[in-house]
Amino acid sequence: MSKRKLKVISGATAVKSCRVTAVGMEDAPDDRKHQRPSSSSLTPSATGDIGVIESITLKNFMCHHLLGPFQFGSNVNFIVGNNGSGKSAILTALIVGLGGKATVTNRGASLKDFVKTNENAADITINLKNRGPDAYKRDVYGDCISIEHRIFSDGSRNCRLKSKSGQLISNKKEELTGILDHFNIQLDNPVSILNQEMSKQFLHSKSESDKYKFFMKATLLEQMRRDYVHIKLTKTVTRQQVERQEESLKDLKQEFLQKKERYEKLPSFSEIKVVLENLKKAMAWCLVKEKEQLVRQLKEDIENEANNYKHQENLQLCQTKVTQVEKKLQCIKSRVTSMKKEQESLSKDNLNLKEQVKAISKAHKEQELVYFRALNKLKQSEQEQNLLEEKIKKAKTSASLNNEEETEYSAQQKKISSLKEQLAELEKKCSQLNEEIKNKHQALYKGKEERDKLRLEERNIQVLYESKLRRKNQVLASRSNKLKRFGDHVPDLLGAITEAYATGRFLKRPVGPIGACISLKDPMLAVAVECCLRSFMKAFCCDNYKDEVVLQELMSQYYPRGNRPQIIVSPFSEKVYNIHGRKAHNQEYPSVLDIITASSPVIINCLIDMRGIESILIIREKDKARRVMQQGRPPKNCREAFTVEGDQVYPNRYYTSDISMAKYLGGDLESEISMLESDLENHQAQLSRFQLHVTSVTEDIVSMESELNSTIMTLKKTLVSVNQVKAAITELENAGEEHIDDISSLEEVAQENRQKIEAEKQTVHEAKTELDNHQRTAEDIESKYSSVRDRIDQLSEDTEPLMDEQLKLEAECAKHKRTLKILENKLKAHEDNIQAMRSDITQREEELQEYVAKATEISPERQQVTRSPKSIDAEITRLQKKLEVYESNHGEHEHVVREYAEVLTLYKEKTNQVRDLRRFIDRLDSIMSDRQSRYKTMRPSRSDANYTSTTF
């Protein structure tokens, strides 16, 4: 990832004091500092050349691979740059590089937090000017002091102080402290170094007492007051210790007198020692004799075990039985296998025949349907022929109709034709109206669908608008209280938890929310971490279920049911889990566990249990994430990964993040507020556009409904006219039904119908023949299918007894094999026992040799012992106790002499120490009284001077 460029702007219009000041556009909002008055003997150029920072170089510090070297001017310097470009890193490196603690920087809890991820160490090089009459060891360091600081990933560090030529002068912390004191560089003084948190606290504070406290701290009066209090407390403790030393001195004097008395009355006890030495020699050879008897017994036991062949015989007999059963089992298995193969073959034939039976049966049913359909058609044609013949007979008998009736019939036919034309026009009009109604229905449906869709989108935008508005209010509230990022009620809830814990309602105080208890080593990965943890950012941790019940009760006062933060119950531990075998292994990409730090091991353990953060990698680029996780085997123990945009990557799928900005871990509140305000304006504009569009669509829907109702009324009127015309046509047709049909045309129709009946009879005969063929084929296939089924059933019946016998033989074989295994184990145990006994006897023989060697050292000549070791040991114990009693009463000669000399020396030293401490305390009392009176005089004057200098 490319790093942003830094700009260092030097001004030549101000004079720099001898204090070290570093100002960043991000870390110190106000660069104005009160300069201390310089001595009249120093010129401005001289004061500017003492302790001024010439340059600084950073390597692998925080999230930067290499920064610098930055050359600073001799006066005021301004460092500007975009967020993440390294302004805060430079200020933090100045504090750490000059020996400051990590907590002073407000950027990390430990020095290891400043080492870049996946790096072993970070380097800081600072060059200080050392010119002028007040230079520090000018002859040793020269015109420039180079401070090289190295911070290791385990939290340790070392410092090397070099001269201008690069020669190593010292690597001790005391030397660096001396340089800082000489140049008056105060790392913890806000006048020298004003970090971001201290500046916010100072600027936002409206209390005069807070500003006075800031003044006390800046002028070191507060430090002086604490030193005085500490000295008083130390003096009181020292006085108490002196009093206790005086009390113990009395006891020491009494002990000295006792030692002196024992020293003067020291007796002799050499005779008891001689007897005790003789007993020890006898005891040594007695133990040798006991060991020799044990070795002989072991040899006899080994010989008896080696001549026992019972286990080999049982093993051979069992192996014979196993071989016989396996032969029978193999024969049964071969018969069962052949039957199963035949059964599988018949099963395939059975399936084929079954499919053929289904196909033939289907074809038979279809042909049967064709046959009955043709037969019904033939019967219908014959009935029509009978009706035609009757009609012809009636027509011939009615041939005497007159001409007037024929004229009336013609007039009716003309009127019917006219009405039919009118009916056709009306039906055409109805069809057009129906089509028009259908189109208007579709248009109305589309309009309502569009309106519903617009209303749904409007509601979604309204919900999004309200969510952004709530988020904006939370961010605005979090300016003064970061906990409000996690909910408006979180500060009140934490206050209730603290109060409940103080009253003893909790066994262990719950921890949370988790997001407020963690911080990132790289702030640019905030979106990735939040996408990984999701709902766990607002969760709480409890040690036990009793505490969970109490916490649920407290949450019910601030949250409705179903909308409460998650509670995770797990026993608290003071140490982080050992995840050495479960952690994802990749040297290039860190895991989520590597990039977060927590205020308590409970948080880390909870995230390991619930989310498995040790097995989730952070891979910044999307392409690299896809290549690492999906193009090949993922890293060991890695189950998923996240990109810097929050995309979630699995070995077989990829999810794009719906979060564009960190809600809980983000540090730039103003940027987030501006983005939220911009989003709110966009959503408000979208809501206005949607409301106008919905209004327009609603008006169109009302207009279309009006036109549709008008068209429906027109259609109803047209249908009434159609029904009237149809009724008139029906009436005229019924009146003309009695007209005599044309006899010749009826006879022609009858002749055509006879030919049609002959053709249909031929079709029925052919269909009947085809149906009989299908019937015979179906019977043949059914017969084959039944025979195959009978054979399969027969094979199943024959296989069952063979399978039962196979199971019995397998059970018997398994039983014999288990017995064989047991016998093999017994034989092996027997052999191992013999081998162990042989090893034991070898060891016993070696021990015997050692005992003989030791006994020879104690007494070169072997002694014949008749007593048992127990009686000799009892005699030795008795004499030792007697000797101890004798020594306790009188003591050893050397020991008594040594104790007397030690007590005499200690008594003299303690007496001198008490006398010196008394003198020191008295002198300290007089010094403290004088200095405290001066402090009380100086404090008001400094306060008035500061008030005068800071009044605008």
PDB file of N, CA, C and O in Angstrom, residues 777-834:
ATOM      1  N   THR A 777     -49.491 -59.797 -27.259  1.00  0.00           N
ATOM      2  CA  THR A 777     -48.129 -59.374 -26.866  1.00  0.00           C
ATOM      3  C   THR A 777     -48.040 -59.120 -25.361  1.00  0.00           C
ATOM      4  O   THR A 777     -47.077 -59.505 -24.694  1.00  0.00           O
ATOM      5  N   ALA A 778     -49.048 -58.476 -24.810  1.00  0.00           N
ATOM      6  CA  ALA A 778     -49.052 -58.181 -23.380  1.00  0.00           C
ATOM      7  C   ALA A 778     -49.064 -59.456 -22.552  1.00  0.00           C
ATOM      8  O   ALA A 778     -48.393 -59.561 -21.523  1.00  0.00           O
ATOM      9  N   GLU A 779     -49.819 -60.476 -23.003  1.00  0.00           N
ATOM     10  CA  GLU A 779     -49.871 -61.739 -22.265  1.00  0.00           C
ATOM     11  C   GLU A 779     -48.520 -62.440 -22.279  1.00  0.00           C
ATOM     12  O   GLU A 779     -48.077 -63.000 -21.261  1.00  0.00           O
ATOM     13  N   ASP A 780     -47.803 -62.396 -23.430  1.00  0.00           N
ATOM     14  CA  ASP A 780     -46.476 -63.031 -23.516  1.00  0.00           C
ATOM     15  C   ASP A 780     -45.479 -62.348 -22.563  1.00  0.00           C
ATOM     16  O   ASP A 780     -44.741 -63.014 -21.824  1.00  0.00           O
ATOM     17  N   ILE A 781     -45.431 -61.001 -22.597  1.00  0.00           N
ATOM     18  CA  ILE A 781     -44.499 -60.272 -21.738  1.00  0.00           C
ATOM     19  C   ILE A 781     -44.825 -60.503 -20.270  1.00  0.00           C
ATOM     20  O   ILE A 781     -43.941 -60.671 -19.416  1.00  0.00           O
ATOM     21  N   GLU A 782     -46.106 -60.548 -19.932  1.00  0.00           N
ATOM     22  CA  GLU A 782     -46.521 -60.759 -18.549  1.00  0.00           C
ATOM     23  C   GLU A 782     -46.080 -62.119 -18.053  1.00  0.00           C
ATOM     24  O   GLU A 782     -45.669 -62.291 -16.891  1.00  0.00           O
ATOM     25  N   SER A 783     -46.141 -63.129 -18.941  1.00  0.00           N
ATOM     26  CA  SER A 783     -45.715 -64.484 -18.575  1.00  0.00           C
ATOM     27  C   SER A 783     -44.205 -64.503 -18.260  1.00  0.00           C
ATOM     28  O   SER A 783     -43.767 -65.079 -17.275  1.00  0.00           O
ATOM     29  N   LYS A 784     -43.395 -63.864 -19.138  1.00  0.00           N
ATOM     30  CA  LYS A 784     -41.953 -63.807 -18.895  1.00  0.00           C
ATOM     31  C   LYS A 784     -41.647 -63.068 -17.595  1.00  0.00           C
ATOM     32  O   LYS A 784     -40.792 -63.484 -16.810  1.00  0.00           O
ATOM     33  N   TYR A 785     -42.335 -61.979 -17.357  1.00  0.00           N
ATOM     34  CA  TYR A 785     -42.116 -61.167 -16.140  1.00  0.00           C
ATOM     35  C   TYR A 785     -42.417 -61.989 -14.884  1.00  0.00           C
ATOM     36  O   TYR A 785     -41.679 -61.958 -13.897  1.00  0.00           O
ATOM     37  N   SER A 786     -43.502 -62.815 -14.938  1.00  0.00           N
ATOM     38  CA  SER A 786     -43.872 -63.631 -13.774  1.00  0.00           C
ATOM     39  C   SER A 786     -42.828 -64.693 -13.486  1.00  0.00           C
ATOM     40  O   SER A 786     -42.480 -64.970 -12.336  1.00  0.00           O
ATOM     41  N   SER A 787     -42.283 -65.314 -14.561  1.00  0.00           N
ATOM     42  CA  SER A 787     -41.264 -66.361 -14.363  1.00  0.00           C
ATOM     43  C   SER A 787     -39.986 -65.785 -13.748  1.00  0.00           C
ATOM     44  O   SER A 787     -39.375 -66.394 -12.868  1.00  0.00           O
ATOM     45  N   VAL A 788     -39.564 -64.567 -14.208  1.00  0.00           N
ATOM     46  CA  VAL A 788     -38.370 -63.937 -13.643  1.00  0.00           C
ATOM     47  C   VAL A 788     -38.593 -63.595 -12.177  1.00  0.00           C
ATOM     48  O   VAL A 788     -37.722 -63.803 -11.324  1.00  0.00           O
ATOM     49  N   ARG A 789     -39.782 -63.104 -11.826  1.00  0.00           N
ATOM     50  CA  ARG A 789     -40.090 -62.780 -10.436  1.00  0.00           C
ATOM     51  C   ARG A 789     -40.053 -64.024  -9.549  1.00  0.00           C
ATOM     52  O   ARG A 789     -39.538 -63.993  -8.427  1.00  0.00           O
ATOM     53  N   ASP A 790     -40.593 -65.152 -10.091  1.00  0.00           N
ATOM     54  CA  ASP A 790     -40.578 -66.396  -9.309  1.00  0.00           C
ATOM     55  C   ASP A 790     -39.143 -66.852  -9.053  1.00  0.00           C
ATOM     56  O   ASP A 790     -38.822 -67.316  -7.940  1.00  0.00           O
ATOM     57  N   ARG A 791     -38.251 -66.708 -10.082  1.00  0.00           N
ATOM     58  CA  ARG A 791     -36.863 -67.132  -9.909  1.00  0.00           C
ATOM     59  C   ARG A 791     -36.150 -66.254  -8.869  1.00  0.00           C
ATOM     60  O   ARG A 791     -35.361 -66.751  -8.040  1.00  0.00           O
ATOM     61  N   ILE A 792     -36.418 -64.939  -8.895  1.00  0.00           N
ATOM     62  CA  ILE A 792     -35.802 -64.025  -7.919  1.00  0.00           C
ATOM     63  C   ILE A 792     -36.239 -64.387  -6.508  1.00  0.00           C
ATOM     64  O   ILE A 792     -35.441 -64.420  -5.564  1.00  0.00           O
ATOM     65  N   ASP A 793     -37.556 -64.709  -6.352  1.00  0.00           N
ATOM     66  CA  ASP A 793     -38.056 -65.089  -5.030  1.00  0.00           C
ATOM     67  C   ASP A 793     -37.413 -66.380  -4.550  1.00  0.00           C
ATOM     68  O   ASP A 793     -37.072 -66.528  -3.368  1.00  0.00           O
ATOM     69  N   GLN A 794     -37.228 -67.332  -5.475  1.00  0.00           N
ATOM     70  CA  GLN A 794     -36.610 -68.608  -5.122  1.00  0.00           C
ATOM     71  C   GLN A 794     -35.158 -68.398  -4.656  1.00  0.00           C
ATOM     72  O   GLN A 794     -34.705 -68.995  -3.675  1.00  0.00           O
ATOM     73  N   LEU A 795     -34.419 -67.514  -5.387  1.00  0.00           N
ATOM     74  CA  LEU A 795     -33.034 -67.230  -4.991  1.00  0.00           C
ATOM     75  C   LEU A 795     -32.981 -66.562  -3.616  1.00  0.00           C
ATOM     76  O   LEU A 795     -32.086 -66.840  -2.816  1.00  0.00           O
ATOM     77  N   SER A 796     -33.926 -65.658  -3.342  1.00  0.00           N
ATOM     78  CA  SER A 796     -33.953 -65.003  -2.034  1.00  0.00           C
ATOM     79  C   SER A 796     -34.167 -66.014  -0.917  1.00  0.00           C
ATOM     80  O   SER A 796     -33.528 -65.948   0.145  1.00  0.00           O
ATOM     81  N   GLU A 797     -35.088 -67.003  -1.164  1.00  0.00           N
ATOM     82  CA  GLU A 797     -35.349 -68.028  -0.151  1.00  0.00           C
ATOM     83  C   GLU A 797     -34.125 -68.917   0.062  1.00  0.00           C
ATOM     84  O   GLU A 797     -33.826 -69.328   1.190  1.00  0.00           O
ATOM     85  N   ASP A 798     -33.411 -69.240  -1.036  1.00  0.00           N
ATOM     86  CA  ASP A 798     -32.224 -70.089  -0.911  1.00  0.00           C
ATOM     87  C   ASP A 798     -31.057 -69.350  -0.249  1.00  0.00           C
ATOM     88  O   ASP A 798     -30.200 -69.977   0.382  1.00  0.00           O
ATOM     89  N   THR A 799     -30.996 -68.010  -0.428  1.00  0.00           N
ATOM     90  CA  THR A 799     -29.865 -67.234   0.111  1.00  0.00           C
ATOM     91  C   THR A 799     -29.968 -67.027   1.621  1.00  0.00           C
ATOM     92  O   THR A 799     -28.947 -66.946   2.315  1.00  0.00           O
ATOM     93  N   GLU A 800     -31.182 -66.934   2.129  1.00  0.00           N
ATOM     94  CA  GLU A 800     -31.381 -66.609   3.549  1.00  0.00           C
ATOM     95  C   GLU A 800     -30.708 -67.607   4.489  1.00  0.00           C
ATOM     96  O   GLU A 800     -29.979 -67.210   5.405  1.00  0.00           O
ATOM     97  N   PRO A 801     -30.909 -68.946   4.338  1.00  0.00           N
ATOM     98  CA  PRO A 801     -30.207 -69.867   5.251  1.00  0.00           C
ATOM     99  C   PRO A 801     -28.687 -69.786   5.127  1.00  0.00           C
ATOM    100  O   PRO A 801     -27.960 -69.910   6.110  1.00  0.00           O
ATOM    101  N   LEU A 802     -28.190 -69.553   3.857  1.00  0.00           N
ATOM    102  CA  LEU A 802     -26.744 -69.418   3.687  1.00  0.00           C
ATOM    103  C   LEU A 802     -26.226 -68.163   4.407  1.00  0.00           C
ATOM    104  O   LEU A 802     -25.144 -68.181   5.013  1.00  0.00           O
ATOM    105  N   MET A 803     -27.002 -67.085   4.341  1.00  0.00           N
ATOM    106  CA  MET A 803     -26.598 -65.861   5.038  1.00  0.00           C
ATOM    107  C   MET A 803     -26.588 -66.073   6.545  1.00  0.00           C
ATOM    108  O   MET A 803     -25.685 -65.585   7.235  1.00  0.00           O
ATOM    109  N   ASP A 804     -27.606 -66.798   7.052  1.00  0.00           N
ATOM    110  CA  ASP A 804     -27.634 -67.077   8.494  1.00  0.00           C
ATOM    111  C   ASP A 804     -26.416 -67.882   8.910  1.00  0.00           C
ATOM    112  O   ASP A 804     -25.776 -67.610   9.938  1.00  0.00           O
ATOM    113  N   GLU A 805     -26.110 -68.903   8.099  1.00  0.00           N
ATOM    114  CA  GLU A 805     -24.935 -69.725   8.414  1.00  0.00           C
ATOM    115  C   GLU A 805     -23.650 -68.901   8.320  1.00  0.00           C
ATOM    116  O   GLU A 805     -22.736 -69.063   9.141  1.00  0.00           O
ATOM    117  N   GLN A 806     -23.593 -67.980   7.327  1.00  0.00           N
ATOM    118  CA  GLN A 806     -22.420 -67.106   7.188  1.00  0.00           C
ATOM    119  C   GLN A 806     -22.258 -66.218   8.414  1.00  0.00           C
ATOM    120  O   GLN A 806     -21.137 -66.026   8.924  1.00  0.00           O
ATOM    121  N   LEU A 807     -23.376 -65.665   8.900  1.00  0.00           N
ATOM    122  CA  LEU A 807     -23.309 -64.816  10.091  1.00  0.00           C
ATOM    123  C   LEU A 807     -22.820 -65.598  11.310  1.00  0.00           C
ATOM    124  O   LEU A 807     -22.014 -65.104  12.106  1.00  0.00           O
ATOM    125  N   LYS A 808     -23.317 -66.857  11.432  1.00  0.00           N
ATOM    126  CA  LYS A 808     -22.872 -67.669  12.565  1.00  0.00           C
ATOM    127  C   LYS A 808     -21.382 -67.940  12.480  1.00  0.00           C
ATOM    128  O   LYS A 808     -20.648 -67.851  13.479  1.00  0.00           O
ATOM    129  N   LEU A 809     -20.909 -68.284  11.253  1.00  0.00           N
ATOM    130  CA  LEU A 809     -19.479 -68.575  11.082  1.00  0.00           C
ATOM    131  C   LEU A 809     -18.633 -67.317  11.313  1.00  0.00           C
ATOM    132  O   LEU A 809     -17.532 -67.385  11.885  1.00  0.00           O
ATOM    133  N   GLU A 810     -19.132 -66.171  10.836  1.00  0.00           N
ATOM    134  CA  GLU A 810     -18.383 -64.927  11.066  1.00  0.00           C
ATOM    135  C   GLU A 810     -18.298 -64.606  12.548  1.00  0.00           C
ATOM    136  O   GLU A 810     -17.252 -64.177  13.051  1.00  0.00           O
ATOM    137  N   ALA A 811     -19.421 -64.816  13.268  1.00  0.00           N
ATOM    138  CA  ALA A 811     -19.403 -64.573  14.713  1.00  0.00           C
ATOM    139  C   ALA A 811     -18.424 -65.524  15.399  1.00  0.00           C
ATOM    140  O   ALA A 811     -17.653 -65.119  16.293  1.00  0.00           O
ATOM    141  N   GLU A 812     -18.464 -66.817  14.970  1.00  0.00           N
ATOM    142  CA  GLU A 812     -17.554 -67.792  15.566  1.00  0.00           C
ATOM    143  C   GLU A 812     -16.105 -67.445  15.242  1.00  0.00           C
ATOM    144  O   GLU A 812     -15.223 -67.532  16.107  1.00  0.00           O
ATOM    145  N   CYS A 813     -15.868 -67.025  13.973  1.00  0.00           N
ATOM    146  CA  CYS A 813     -14.506 -66.641  13.570  1.00  0.00           C
ATOM    147  C   CYS A 813     -14.022 -65.424  14.366  1.00  0.00           C
ATOM    148  O   CYS A 813     -12.880 -65.379  14.822  1.00  0.00           O
ATOM    149  N   ALA A 814     -14.922 -64.417  14.526  1.00  0.00           N
ATOM    150  CA  ALA A 814     -14.545 -63.233  15.299  1.00  0.00           C
ATOM    151  C   ALA A 814     -14.238 -63.591  16.745  1.00  0.00           C
ATOM    152  O   ALA A 814     -13.305 -63.061  17.362  1.00  0.00           O
ATOM    153  N   LYS A 815     -15.038 -64.540  17.294  1.00  0.00           N
ATOM    154  CA  LYS A 815     -14.811 -64.959  18.671  1.00  0.00           C
ATOM    155  C   LYS A 815     -13.448 -65.611  18.806  1.00  0.00           C
ATOM    156  O   LYS A 815     -12.673 -65.323  19.739  1.00  0.00           O
ATOM    157  N   HIS A 816     -13.133 -66.546  17.849  1.00  0.00           N
ATOM    158  CA  HIS A 816     -11.823 -67.208  17.897  1.00  0.00           C
ATOM    159  C   HIS A 816     -10.684 -66.205  17.707  1.00  0.00           C
ATOM    160  O   HIS A 816      -9.615 -66.338  18.329  1.00  0.00           O
ATOM    161  N   LYS A 817     -10.918 -65.185  16.832  1.00  0.00           N
ATOM    162  CA  LYS A 817      -9.870 -64.195  16.617  1.00  0.00           C
ATOM    163  C   LYS A 817      -9.640 -63.359  17.869  1.00  0.00           C
ATOM    164  O   LYS A 817      -8.495 -63.001  18.184  1.00  0.00           O
ATOM    165  N   ARG A 818     -10.749 -63.014  18.557  1.00  0.00           N
ATOM    166  CA  ARG A 818     -10.579 -62.285  19.811  1.00  0.00           C
ATOM    167  C   ARG A 818      -9.812 -63.116  20.835  1.00  0.00           C
ATOM    168  O   ARG A 818      -8.925 -62.613  21.532  1.00  0.00           O
ATOM    169  N   THR A 819     -10.183 -64.424  20.882  1.00  0.00           N
ATOM    170  CA  THR A 819      -9.448 -65.323  21.791  1.00  0.00           C
ATOM    171  C   THR A 819      -7.974 -65.390  21.392  1.00  0.00           C
ATOM    172  O   THR A 819      -7.075 -65.392  22.248  1.00  0.00           O
ATOM    173  N   LEU A 820      -7.737 -65.485  20.038  1.00  0.00           N
ATOM    174  CA  LEU A 820      -6.368 -65.533  19.542  1.00  0.00           C
ATOM    175  C   LEU A 820      -5.600 -64.263  19.928  1.00  0.00           C
ATOM    176  O   LEU A 820      -4.429 -64.327  20.332  1.00  0.00           O
ATOM    177  N   LYS A 821      -6.284 -63.111  19.803  1.00  0.00           N
ATOM    178  CA  LYS A 821      -5.638 -61.856  20.164  1.00  0.00           C
ATOM    179  C   LYS A 821      -5.289 -61.831  21.659  1.00  0.00           C
ATOM    180  O   LYS A 821      -4.204 -61.384  22.061  1.00  0.00           O
ATOM    181  N   ILE A 822      -6.242 -62.340  22.470  1.00  0.00           N
ATOM    182  CA  ILE A 822      -6.005 -62.378  23.921  1.00  0.00           C
ATOM    183  C   ILE A 822      -4.806 -63.269  24.244  1.00  0.00           C
ATOM    184  O   ILE A 822      -3.933 -62.930  25.060  1.00  0.00           O
ATOM    185  N   LEU A 823      -4.776 -64.463  23.554  1.00  0.00           N
ATOM    186  CA  LEU A 823      -3.671 -65.386  23.805  1.00  0.00           C
ATOM    187  C   LEU A 823      -2.346 -64.794  23.336  1.00  0.00           C
ATOM    188  O   LEU A 823      -1.305 -64.984  23.981  1.00  0.00           O
ATOM    189  N   GLU A 824      -2.379 -64.080  22.179  1.00  0.00           N
ATOM    190  CA  GLU A 824      -1.144 -63.426  21.712  1.00  0.00           C
ATOM    191  C   GLU A 824      -0.681 -62.379  22.718  1.00  0.00           C
ATOM    192  O   GLU A 824       0.520 -62.248  22.987  1.00  0.00           O
ATOM    193  N   ASN A 825      -1.655 -61.630  23.242  1.00  0.00           N
ATOM    194  CA  ASN A 825      -1.293 -60.618  24.242  1.00  0.00           C
ATOM    195  C   ASN A 825      -0.716 -61.269  25.497  1.00  0.00           C
ATOM    196  O   ASN A 825       0.238 -60.751  26.105  1.00  0.00           O
ATOM    197  N   LYS A 826      -1.341 -62.418  25.899  1.00  0.00           N
ATOM    198  CA  LYS A 826      -0.825 -63.103  27.082  1.00  0.00           C
ATOM    199  C   LYS A 826       0.592 -63.602  26.842  1.00  0.00           C
ATOM    200  O   LYS A 826       1.463 -63.507  27.714  1.00  0.00           O
ATOM    201  N   LEU A 827       0.815 -64.203  25.626  1.00  0.00           N
ATOM    202  CA  LEU A 827       2.152 -64.692  25.299  1.00  0.00           C
ATOM    203  C   LEU A 827       3.158 -63.542  25.275  1.00  0.00           C
ATOM    204  O   LEU A 827       4.272 -63.654  25.796  1.00  0.00           O
ATOM    205  N   LYS A 828       2.706 -62.412  24.648  1.00  0.00           N
ATOM    206  CA  LYS A 828       3.601 -61.249  24.592  1.00  0.00           C
ATOM    207  C   LYS A 828       3.883 -60.719  26.002  1.00  0.00           C
ATOM    208  O   LYS A 828       5.006 -60.333  26.341  1.00  0.00           O
ATOM    209  N   ALA A 829       2.795 -60.702  26.840  1.00  0.00           N
ATOM    210  CA  ALA A 829       2.987 -60.253  28.214  1.00  0.00           C
ATOM    211  C   ALA A 829       3.937 -61.175  28.975  1.00  0.00           C
ATOM    212  O   ALA A 829       4.762 -60.711  29.772  1.00  0.00           O
ATOM    213  N   HIS A 830       3.805 -62.507  28.688  1.00  0.00           N
ATOM    214  CA  HIS A 830       4.697 -63.467  29.323  1.00  0.00           C
ATOM    215  C   HIS A 830       6.146 -63.216  28.915  1.00  0.00           C
ATOM    216  O   HIS A 830       7.058 -63.180  29.756  1.00  0.00           O
ATOM    217  N   GLU A 831       6.343 -63.008  27.594  1.00  0.00           N
ATOM    218  CA  GLU A 831       7.700 -62.738  27.101  1.00  0.00           C
ATOM    219  C   GLU A 831       8.218 -61.402  27.631  1.00  0.00           C
ATOM    220  O   GLU A 831       9.393 -61.267  27.992  1.00  0.00           O
ATOM    221  N   ASP A 832       7.291 -60.384  27.633  1.00  0.00           N
ATOM    222  CA  ASP A 832       7.713 -59.080  28.157  1.00  0.00           C
ATOM    223  C   ASP A 832       8.066 -59.175  29.634  1.00  0.00           C
ATOM    224  O   ASP A 832       8.989 -58.492  30.112  1.00  0.00           O
ATOM    225  N   ASN A 833       7.312 -60.022  30.358  1.00  0.00           N
ATOM    226  CA  ASN A 833       7.588 -60.188  31.786  1.00  0.00           C
ATOM    227  C   ASN A 833       8.977 -60.781  32.003  1.00  0.00           C
ATOM    228  O   ASN A 833       9.737 -60.350  32.870  1.00  0.00           O
ATOM    229  N   ILE A 834       9.268 -61.809  31.157  1.00  0.00           N
ATOM    230  CA  ILE A 834      10.599 -62.424  31.265  1.00  0.00           C
ATOM    231  C   ILE A 834      11.681 -61.401  30.941  1.00  0.00           C
ATOM    232  O   ILE A 834      12.703 -61.298  31.627  1.00  0.00           O
TER     233      ILE A 834
END
